[in-house]
């Protein structure tokens, strides 16, 4: 079997997705997700101009060899654009291999370690009463765990607190320029313990609660927050300090027993090595899409397992159903699974990417369809072209651009 074509598809059924479609001379096609939120066209160009021409004629079964070829052959290794492109190829080849074997991908990864995949949903509100309503909605949908985010008194907008459509679903906003939000760290640190207190008072001590600090704190501030939240027993505090400085987590770990989760902006095992070996984190949060694919992420989780660090794959709305399916196959197969983030997608996105995975009673399963179990409706995808979109930036109340 040989690769005969590699095609990049960019579509925006509510938000932008970049998909690689690899075709073989035996008629099999594999899909890979290459979406990099806010920089989608950079990855599309990397794939079309630099990677796709190298794939024609290769044996799609040689997944490890192809991964090393693309990673080492670029010379400029790592980085989100490179690793998202490599991930798309890697996942597409796994999709082809599993289809050729007539098996769902998780069977090629060693088979299932569990019957279903526990998830957490996102609850948010502009204030505490609105957040409590959002938590109720997530529980009604069956989620066994909930991430809680709220607005902060005195701030106009806070990242992670979405405008909703009236039914509790987040409204995706395409932005031609980055939305500028304001920020006040002290106000946030004062407010958040009260948020957890209110949620615990309403829903009791058993509900696992998570929170994402979105890299906004210094080590001392993060340690203080972790300590202040200890009475409410969070499932984890996520991304408490900027990801570029892994040493920042040493003082955080030293001063709080709140579990720590990081990694959604990491691209290789080198970002994690010290964090894992020094036991500075409890959960590894990278996405298949941004970490180079199934091949390296499986290796990371096997490494992390030796230190009792668990897998908790990043699963926001900007990971396409292709990337989500790859995550679920890996979730089912790895022994040290922790929890899976699941935000869902718009109905239109599900139409563009019909898939075999299911969400029932707060749990996911990748399905038994050979391969990833996801297809791409190219005609429908073409009807929804790319729209410029950026993540927000933050300024302090005096107008200074924040230095996170």
Coordinates of C-alpha atoms in Angstrom, one line a residue:
X1 CA 0.0 0.0 0.0
X2 CA 1.2 3.5 -0.9
X3 CA 0.0 7.0 -0.2
X4 CA -1.3 8.7 -3.4
X5 CA -2.6 12.0 -2.1
X6 CA -2.7 14.3 0.9
X7 CA -5.3 17.1 0.9
X8 CA -5.8 19.9 3.4
X9 CA -9.4 21.0 4.1
X10 CA -10.1 24.2 6.0
X11 CA -13.7 24.7 7.1
X12 CA -15.7 26.8 9.6
X13 CA -19.0 25.2 10.7
X14 CA -19.2 27.6 13.6
X15 CA -15.5 27.7 14.2
X16 CA -12.4 26.9 12.2
X17 CA -11.0 23.4 11.7
X18 CA -8.0 22.2 9.7
X19 CA -8.2 18.6 8.4
X20 CA -5.7 16.4 6.6
X21 CA -7.1 13.7 4.3
X22 CA -4.6 11.1 3.2
X23 CA -5.6 8.7 0.4
X24 CA -3.9 5.4 -0.5
X25 CA -3.7 3.3 -3.8
X26 CA -6.0 0.8 -2.2
X27 CA -8.8 3.3 -1.7
X28 CA -8.5 3.8 2.0
X29 CA -8.6 7.4 3.4
X30 CA -7.4 8.6 6.8
X31 CA -8.2 11.8 8.6
X32 CA -6.1 13.9 10.9
X33 CA -6.9 17.1 12.9
X34 CA -4.4 20.0 12.5
X35 CA -6.5 22.7 14.1
X36 CA -4.5 25.4 15.9
X37 CA -7.0 27.9 17.3
X38 CA -6.2 31.4 16.0
X39 CA -3.4 30.3 13.7
X40 CA -5.2 27.8 11.5
X41 CA -3.9 29.0 8.2
X42 CA -0.3 28.7 9.4
X43 CA -0.7 25.0 9.9
X44 CA -2.7 24.6 6.7
X45 CA 0.2 26.2 4.8
X46 CA 2.8 24.1 6.6
X47 CA 0.9 21.0 5.6
X48 CA 0.1 21.9 2.0
X49 CA 3.5 23.5 1.2
X50 CA 5.9 21.4 3.2
X51 CA 4.5 18.1 4.4
X52 CA 1.9 16.9 1.9
X53 CA 4.5 16.7 -1.0
X54 CA 6.7 14.4 1.1
X55 CA 3.9 11.9 1.8
X56 CA 3.2 10.7 -1.8
X57 CA 4.7 7.2 -2.3
X58 CA 5.2 6.4 1.4
X59 CA 4.0 3.2 3.0
X60 CA 1.1 4.4 5.3
X61 CA 1.8 1.5 7.7
X62 CA 5.2 2.9 8.6
X63 CA 3.8 5.2 11.2
X64 CA 6.8 5.5 13.6
X65 CA 9.2 5.9 10.7
X66 CA 7.1 8.6 9.1
X67 CA 6.7 10.5 12.4
X68 CA 10.5 10.5 12.9
X69 CA 11.0 11.5 9.2
X70 CA 8.7 14.6 9.6
X71 CA 10.0 15.6 13.0
X72 CA 13.7 15.2 12.5
X73 CA 13.7 16.2 8.8
X74 CA 12.3 19.7 9.5
X75 CA 15.4 20.7 11.5
X76 CA 13.2 23.3 13.2
X77 CA 11.7 20.9 15.6
X78 CA 8.8 21.3 18.1
X79 CA 6.5 24.3 18.3
X80 CA 2.7 24.3 17.9
X81 CA 2.5 24.7 14.1
X82 CA 5.0 21.9 13.4
X83 CA 3.5 19.5 15.9
X84 CA -0.1 20.1 14.8
X85 CA 1.0 19.3 11.2
X86 CA 2.9 16.2 12.3
X87 CA -0.1 15.2 14.4
X88 CA -2.5 15.3 11.4
X89 CA -0.3 13.0 9.5
X90 CA 0.2 10.6 12.4
X91 CA -3.5 10.3 13.2
X92 CA -4.4 9.9 9.5
X93 CA -2.0 7.0 9.2
X94 CA -3.3 5.4 12.4
X95 CA -6.8 5.8 10.9
X96 CA -5.7 4.0 7.7
X97 CA -3.9 1.2 9.6
X98 CA -6.9 0.5 11.8
X99 CA -9.2 0.5 8.8
X100 CA -6.9 -1.9 7.0
X101 CA -7.0 -4.2 10.0
X102 CA -10.8 -3.9 10.3
X103 CA -10.6 -2.8 13.9
X104 CA -11.3 0.4 15.9
X105 CA -8.1 2.2 16.6
X106 CA -8.1 1.5 20.3
X107 CA -7.7 -2.3 19.6
X108 CA -4.3 -1.5 17.9
X109 CA -3.2 0.4 21.0
X110 CA -3.6 -2.7 23.2
X111 CA -7.3 -2.9 23.6
X112 CA -9.7 -1.3 26.1
X113 CA -8.6 -0.7 29.7
X114 CA -12.1 0.5 30.6
X115 CA -15.7 0.2 29.3
X116 CA -16.3 3.9 29.0
X117 CA -14.6 7.3 29.4
X118 CA -15.5 9.7 32.2
X119 CA -15.8 13.3 31.2
X120 CA -16.1 16.8 32.8
X121 CA -18.2 19.5 31.3
X122 CA -17.9 23.3 31.4
X123 CA -20.1 25.3 33.7
X124 CA -19.8 29.1 33.7
X125 CA -21.7 32.2 34.5
X126 CA -21.2 36.0 34.7
X127 CA -22.0 35.7 38.4
X128 CA -22.5 32.9 41.0
X129 CA -26.3 32.4 40.5
X130 CA -25.7 32.1 36.8
X131 CA -22.9 29.6 37.4
X132 CA -25.1 27.5 39.7
X133 CA -27.7 27.3 36.9
X134 CA -24.9 26.2 34.5
X135 CA -23.7 23.5 36.9
X136 CA -27.3 22.2 37.1
X137 CA -27.5 22.1 33.3
X138 CA -24.2 20.1 33.1
X139 CA -25.4 17.6 35.8
X140 CA -28.7 17.2 33.9
X141 CA -26.7 16.2 30.9
X142 CA -25.1 13.5 32.9
X143 CA -21.6 14.9 33.5
X144 CA -19.9 13.3 36.5
X145 CA -17.6 16.3 37.0
X146 CA -17.8 20.0 36.3
X147 CA -15.3 22.8 35.6
X148 CA -16.4 26.0 37.2
X149 CA -15.6 29.5 35.8
X150 CA -17.2 32.8 36.6
X151 CA -17.0 36.4 35.9
X152 CA -15.1 38.5 38.4
X153 CA -16.7 41.6 40.0
X154 CA -15.5 44.8 38.4
X155 CA -14.3 43.1 35.2
X156 CA -16.2 43.5 32.0
X157 CA -15.3 40.1 30.5
X158 CA -13.4 37.0 31.6
X159 CA -11.9 34.3 29.3
X160 CA -13.7 31.0 29.8
X161 CA -17.0 32.6 30.7
X162 CA -19.0 32.4 27.4
X163 CA -22.1 34.1 26.1
X164 CA -24.8 31.5 25.7
X165 CA -27.6 31.0 23.3
X166 CA -30.3 30.8 26.0
X167 CA -30.1 27.0 26.1
X168 CA -26.8 26.8 27.9
X169 CA -24.7 26.2 24.8
X170 CA -21.7 28.4 24.2
X171 CA -21.9 30.9 21.3
X172 CA -18.6 30.9 19.3
X173 CA -17.6 34.4 18.2
X174 CA -15.3 34.7 15.2
X175 CA -13.1 37.8 15.7
X176 CA -11.3 39.7 13.0
X177 CA -9.0 41.1 15.7
X178 CA -8.3 39.8 19.2
X179 CA -10.9 40.8 21.8
X180 CA -9.3 42.9 24.5
X181 CA -10.4 41.8 28.0
X182 CA -9.5 43.6 31.3
X183 CA -8.0 41.8 34.3
X184 CA -7.4 42.2 38.0
X185 CA -5.5 39.3 39.7
X186 CA -6.3 40.4 43.3
X187 CA -10.0 40.6 42.5
X188 CA -9.9 37.2 41.0
X189 CA -8.1 35.7 44.0
X190 CA -10.6 37.2 46.4
X191 CA -13.5 36.0 44.4
X192 CA -12.7 32.4 43.5
X193 CA -12.9 30.9 47.0
X194 CA -16.4 32.3 47.4
X195 CA -17.3 30.7 44.1
X196 CA -16.2 27.3 45.3
X197 CA -17.9 27.8 48.7
X198 CA -21.2 28.6 46.9
X199 CA -21.0 25.6 44.6
X200 CA -20.1 23.2 47.4
X201 CA -23.0 24.6 49.5
X202 CA -25.4 24.0 46.6
X203 CA -24.2 20.6 45.3
X204 CA -22.4 19.0 48.2
X205 CA -18.9 17.6 48.8
X206 CA -19.0 14.7 46.4
X207 CA -19.2 16.5 43.0
X208 CA -15.7 16.7 41.5
X209 CA -15.0 20.4 40.7
X210 CA -12.2 21.7 38.4
X211 CA -11.0 25.2 37.7
X212 CA -8.8 26.6 35.0
X213 CA -6.6 29.7 35.9
X214 CA -5.5 30.0 32.2
X215 CA -1.8 30.7 33.0
X216 CA -2.6 34.0 34.8
X217 CA -0.8 33.7 38.1
X218 CA 2.7 34.1 39.5
X219 CA 4.0 31.1 41.6
X220 CA 3.2 32.9 44.8
X221 CA -0.3 33.8 43.7
X222 CA -0.9 30.2 42.4
X223 CA 0.3 28.8 45.7
X224 CA -2.0 31.1 47.6
X225 CA -5.0 30.2 45.4
X226 CA -4.3 26.5 45.8
X227 CA -4.1 26.8 49.5
X228 CA -7.3 28.9 49.7
X229 CA -9.2 26.2 47.7
X230 CA -8.0 23.3 49.8
X231 CA -11.1 23.3 52.0
X232 CA -13.3 22.7 48.9
X233 CA -11.2 19.8 47.6
X234 CA -10.9 20.7 43.9
X235 CA -10.4 17.8 41.5
X236 CA -7.6 20.0 40.1
X237 CA -6.3 23.5 39.5
X238 CA -5.4 23.8 35.9
X239 CA -2.7 25.9 34.2
X240 CA -2.1 28.1 37.3
X241 CA 1.2 29.7 36.0
X242 CA 2.5 30.5 32.5
X243 CA 3.5 27.3 30.7
X244 CA 6.9 28.6 29.5
X245 CA 8.3 28.4 33.0
X246 CA 7.9 24.9 34.4
X247 CA 10.0 25.7 37.4
X248 CA 7.2 28.0 38.6
X249 CA 5.3 24.9 39.7
X250 CA 7.9 23.9 42.4
X251 CA 6.8 26.6 44.9
X252 CA 3.1 25.9 44.0
X253 CA 3.5 22.2 44.8
X254 CA 5.5 23.0 47.9
X255 CA 2.7 25.1 49.4
X256 CA -0.5 23.4 48.5
X257 CA -2.0 19.9 48.2
X258 CA -4.5 21.0 45.6
X259 CA -3.9 18.7 42.6
X260 CA -2.3 20.4 39.6
X261 CA -3.0 19.9 35.9
X262 CA -1.0 21.4 33.0
X263 CA 0.0 20.8 29.4
X264 CA -2.6 21.9 26.9
X265 CA 0.0 24.3 25.3
X266 CA 2.9 21.8 25.5
X267 CA 4.1 20.2 22.3
X268 CA 6.6 17.5 23.3
X269 CA 7.8 15.3 26.1
X270 CA 10.6 17.7 26.8
X271 CA 8.1 20.2 28.1
X272 CA 7.0 17.7 30.7
X273 CA 10.1 15.8 31.7
X274 CA 11.0 17.7 34.9
X275 CA 7.4 18.2 35.9
X276 CA 6.8 14.4 35.8
X277 CA 10.0 13.2 37.3
X278 CA 9.8 15.7 40.1
X279 CA 6.2 14.9 40.8
X280 CA 5.1 18.5 40.3
X281 CA 1.9 17.7 38.5
X282 CA -0.9 15.2 38.8
X283 CA -2.5 15.4 35.3
X284 CA -1.0 15.7 31.8
X285 CA -3.3 17.8 29.6
X286 CA -1.9 17.7 26.1
X287 CA -4.2 17.1 23.1
X288 CA -3.4 14.6 20.4
X289 CA -3.8 17.4 17.9
X290 CA -1.1 19.6 19.4
X291 CA 1.4 17.0 20.6
X292 CA 2.3 15.4 17.3
X293 CA -0.4 12.7 17.3
X294 CA -1.2 9.4 18.9
X295 CA 2.3 8.1 18.6
X296 CA 4.1 10.6 21.0
X297 CA 1.2 11.1 23.3
X298 CA 0.9 7.4 24.0
X299 CA 4.7 7.4 24.9
X300 CA 4.1 10.4 27.2
X301 CA 1.3 8.7 29.1
X302 CA 3.4 5.6 29.5
X303 CA 6.2 7.7 30.9
X304 CA 3.9 9.6 33.1
X305 CA 2.4 6.4 34.5
X306 CA 5.7 5.5 36.1
X307 CA 5.2 8.6 38.4
X308 CA 1.4 8.1 38.9
X309 CA 0.6 11.1 36.7
X310 CA -2.6 10.6 34.9
X311 CA -3.8 11.3 31.3
X312 CA -6.4 14.1 31.0
X313 CA -6.5 15.0 27.3
X314 CA -7.4 18.6 26.3
X315 CA -10.8 18.6 24.7
X316 CA -12.1 22.1 23.9
X317 CA -14.5 23.0 21.0
X318 CA -11.5 23.9 18.8
X319 CA -10.4 20.3 18.7
X320 CA -12.4 18.9 15.8
X321 CA -14.3 15.6 16.0
X322 CA -11.3 14.0 14.3
X323 CA -9.0 15.0 17.1
X324 CA -11.6 14.2 19.7
X325 CA -12.0 10.6 18.3
X326 CA -8.3 10.1 18.4
X327 CA -8.3 11.2 22.0
X328 CA -11.0 8.8 22.9
X329 CA -9.3 5.8 21.4
X330 CA -6.2 6.7 23.4
X331 CA -8.3 7.3 26.6
X332 CA -9.8 3.8 26.3
X333 CA -6.4 2.1 25.9
X334 CA -4.1 3.8 28.4
X335 CA -4.0 2.4 31.9
X336 CA -3.4 5.7 33.7
X337 CA -6.5 7.5 32.4
X338 CA -7.8 10.3 34.6
X339 CA -10.6 12.2 33.0
X340 CA -11.5 13.6 29.5
X341 CA -12.6 17.2 28.9
X342 CA -15.6 17.3 26.6
X343 CA -17.2 20.6 25.4
X344 CA -19.1 19.1 22.5
X345 CA -19.6 20.7 19.1
X346 CA -22.3 22.5 17.2
X347 CA -24.8 20.4 15.3
X348 CA -23.4 21.7 12.1
X349 CA -19.9 20.5 13.1
X350 CA -21.3 17.1 13.7
X351 CA -22.8 17.2 10.2
X352 CA -19.5 18.1 8.6
X353 CA -17.7 15.4 10.6
X354 CA -20.1 12.4 11.1
X355 CA -18.6 10.1 13.7
X356 CA -19.1 6.9 15.6
X357 CA -18.2 8.1 19.1
X358 CA -21.0 8.6 21.5
X359 CA -21.8 10.6 24.6
X360 CA -24.1 8.9 27.1
X361 CA -24.7 9.7 30.8
X362 CA -21.6 11.8 31.0
X363 CA -19.4 9.2 29.4
X364 CA -17.8 8.9 26.0
X365 CA -17.0 5.8 23.8
X366 CA -15.1 5.9 20.5
X367 CA -17.4 3.2 19.0
X368 CA -16.5 0.0 17.1
X369 CA -16.2 1.4 13.6
X370 CA -12.8 0.4 12.0
X371 CA -10.3 3.2 12.2
X372 CA -11.1 6.5 14.0
X373 CA -14.7 6.2 13.2
X374 CA -14.9 9.8 11.7
X375 CA -15.6 10.9 8.2
X376 CA -15.5 14.3 6.5
X377 CA -18.4 15.6 4.3
X378 CA -16.2 17.7 1.9
X379 CA -19.2 19.2 0.1
X380 CA -20.7 20.5 3.3
X381 CA -17.2 21.6 4.6
X382 CA -16.7 23.7 1.4
X383 CA -20.0 25.5 2.1
X384 CA -18.5 26.9 5.3
X385 CA -15.2 28.6 4.5
X386 CA -12.6 29.9 6.9
X387 CA -13.4 33.0 9.0
X388 CA -10.7 35.0 10.7
X389 CA -10.7 34.3 14.4
X390 CA -8.4 35.1 17.3
X391 CA -8.2 34.3 21.0
X392 CA -8.5 37.3 23.3
X393 CA -5.7 39.3 25.0
X394 CA -5.8 40.9 28.4
X395 CA -4.9 44.4 29.6
X396 CA -4.7 45.6 33.2
X397 CA -7.1 48.3 34.1
X398 CA -4.4 51.0 33.5
X399 CA -4.2 49.8 29.9
X400 CA -0.9 47.8 30.2
X401 CA -0.8 44.6 28.2
X402 CA -0.6 41.7 30.7
X403 CA 2.7 39.9 30.9
X404 CA 1.5 36.3 31.2

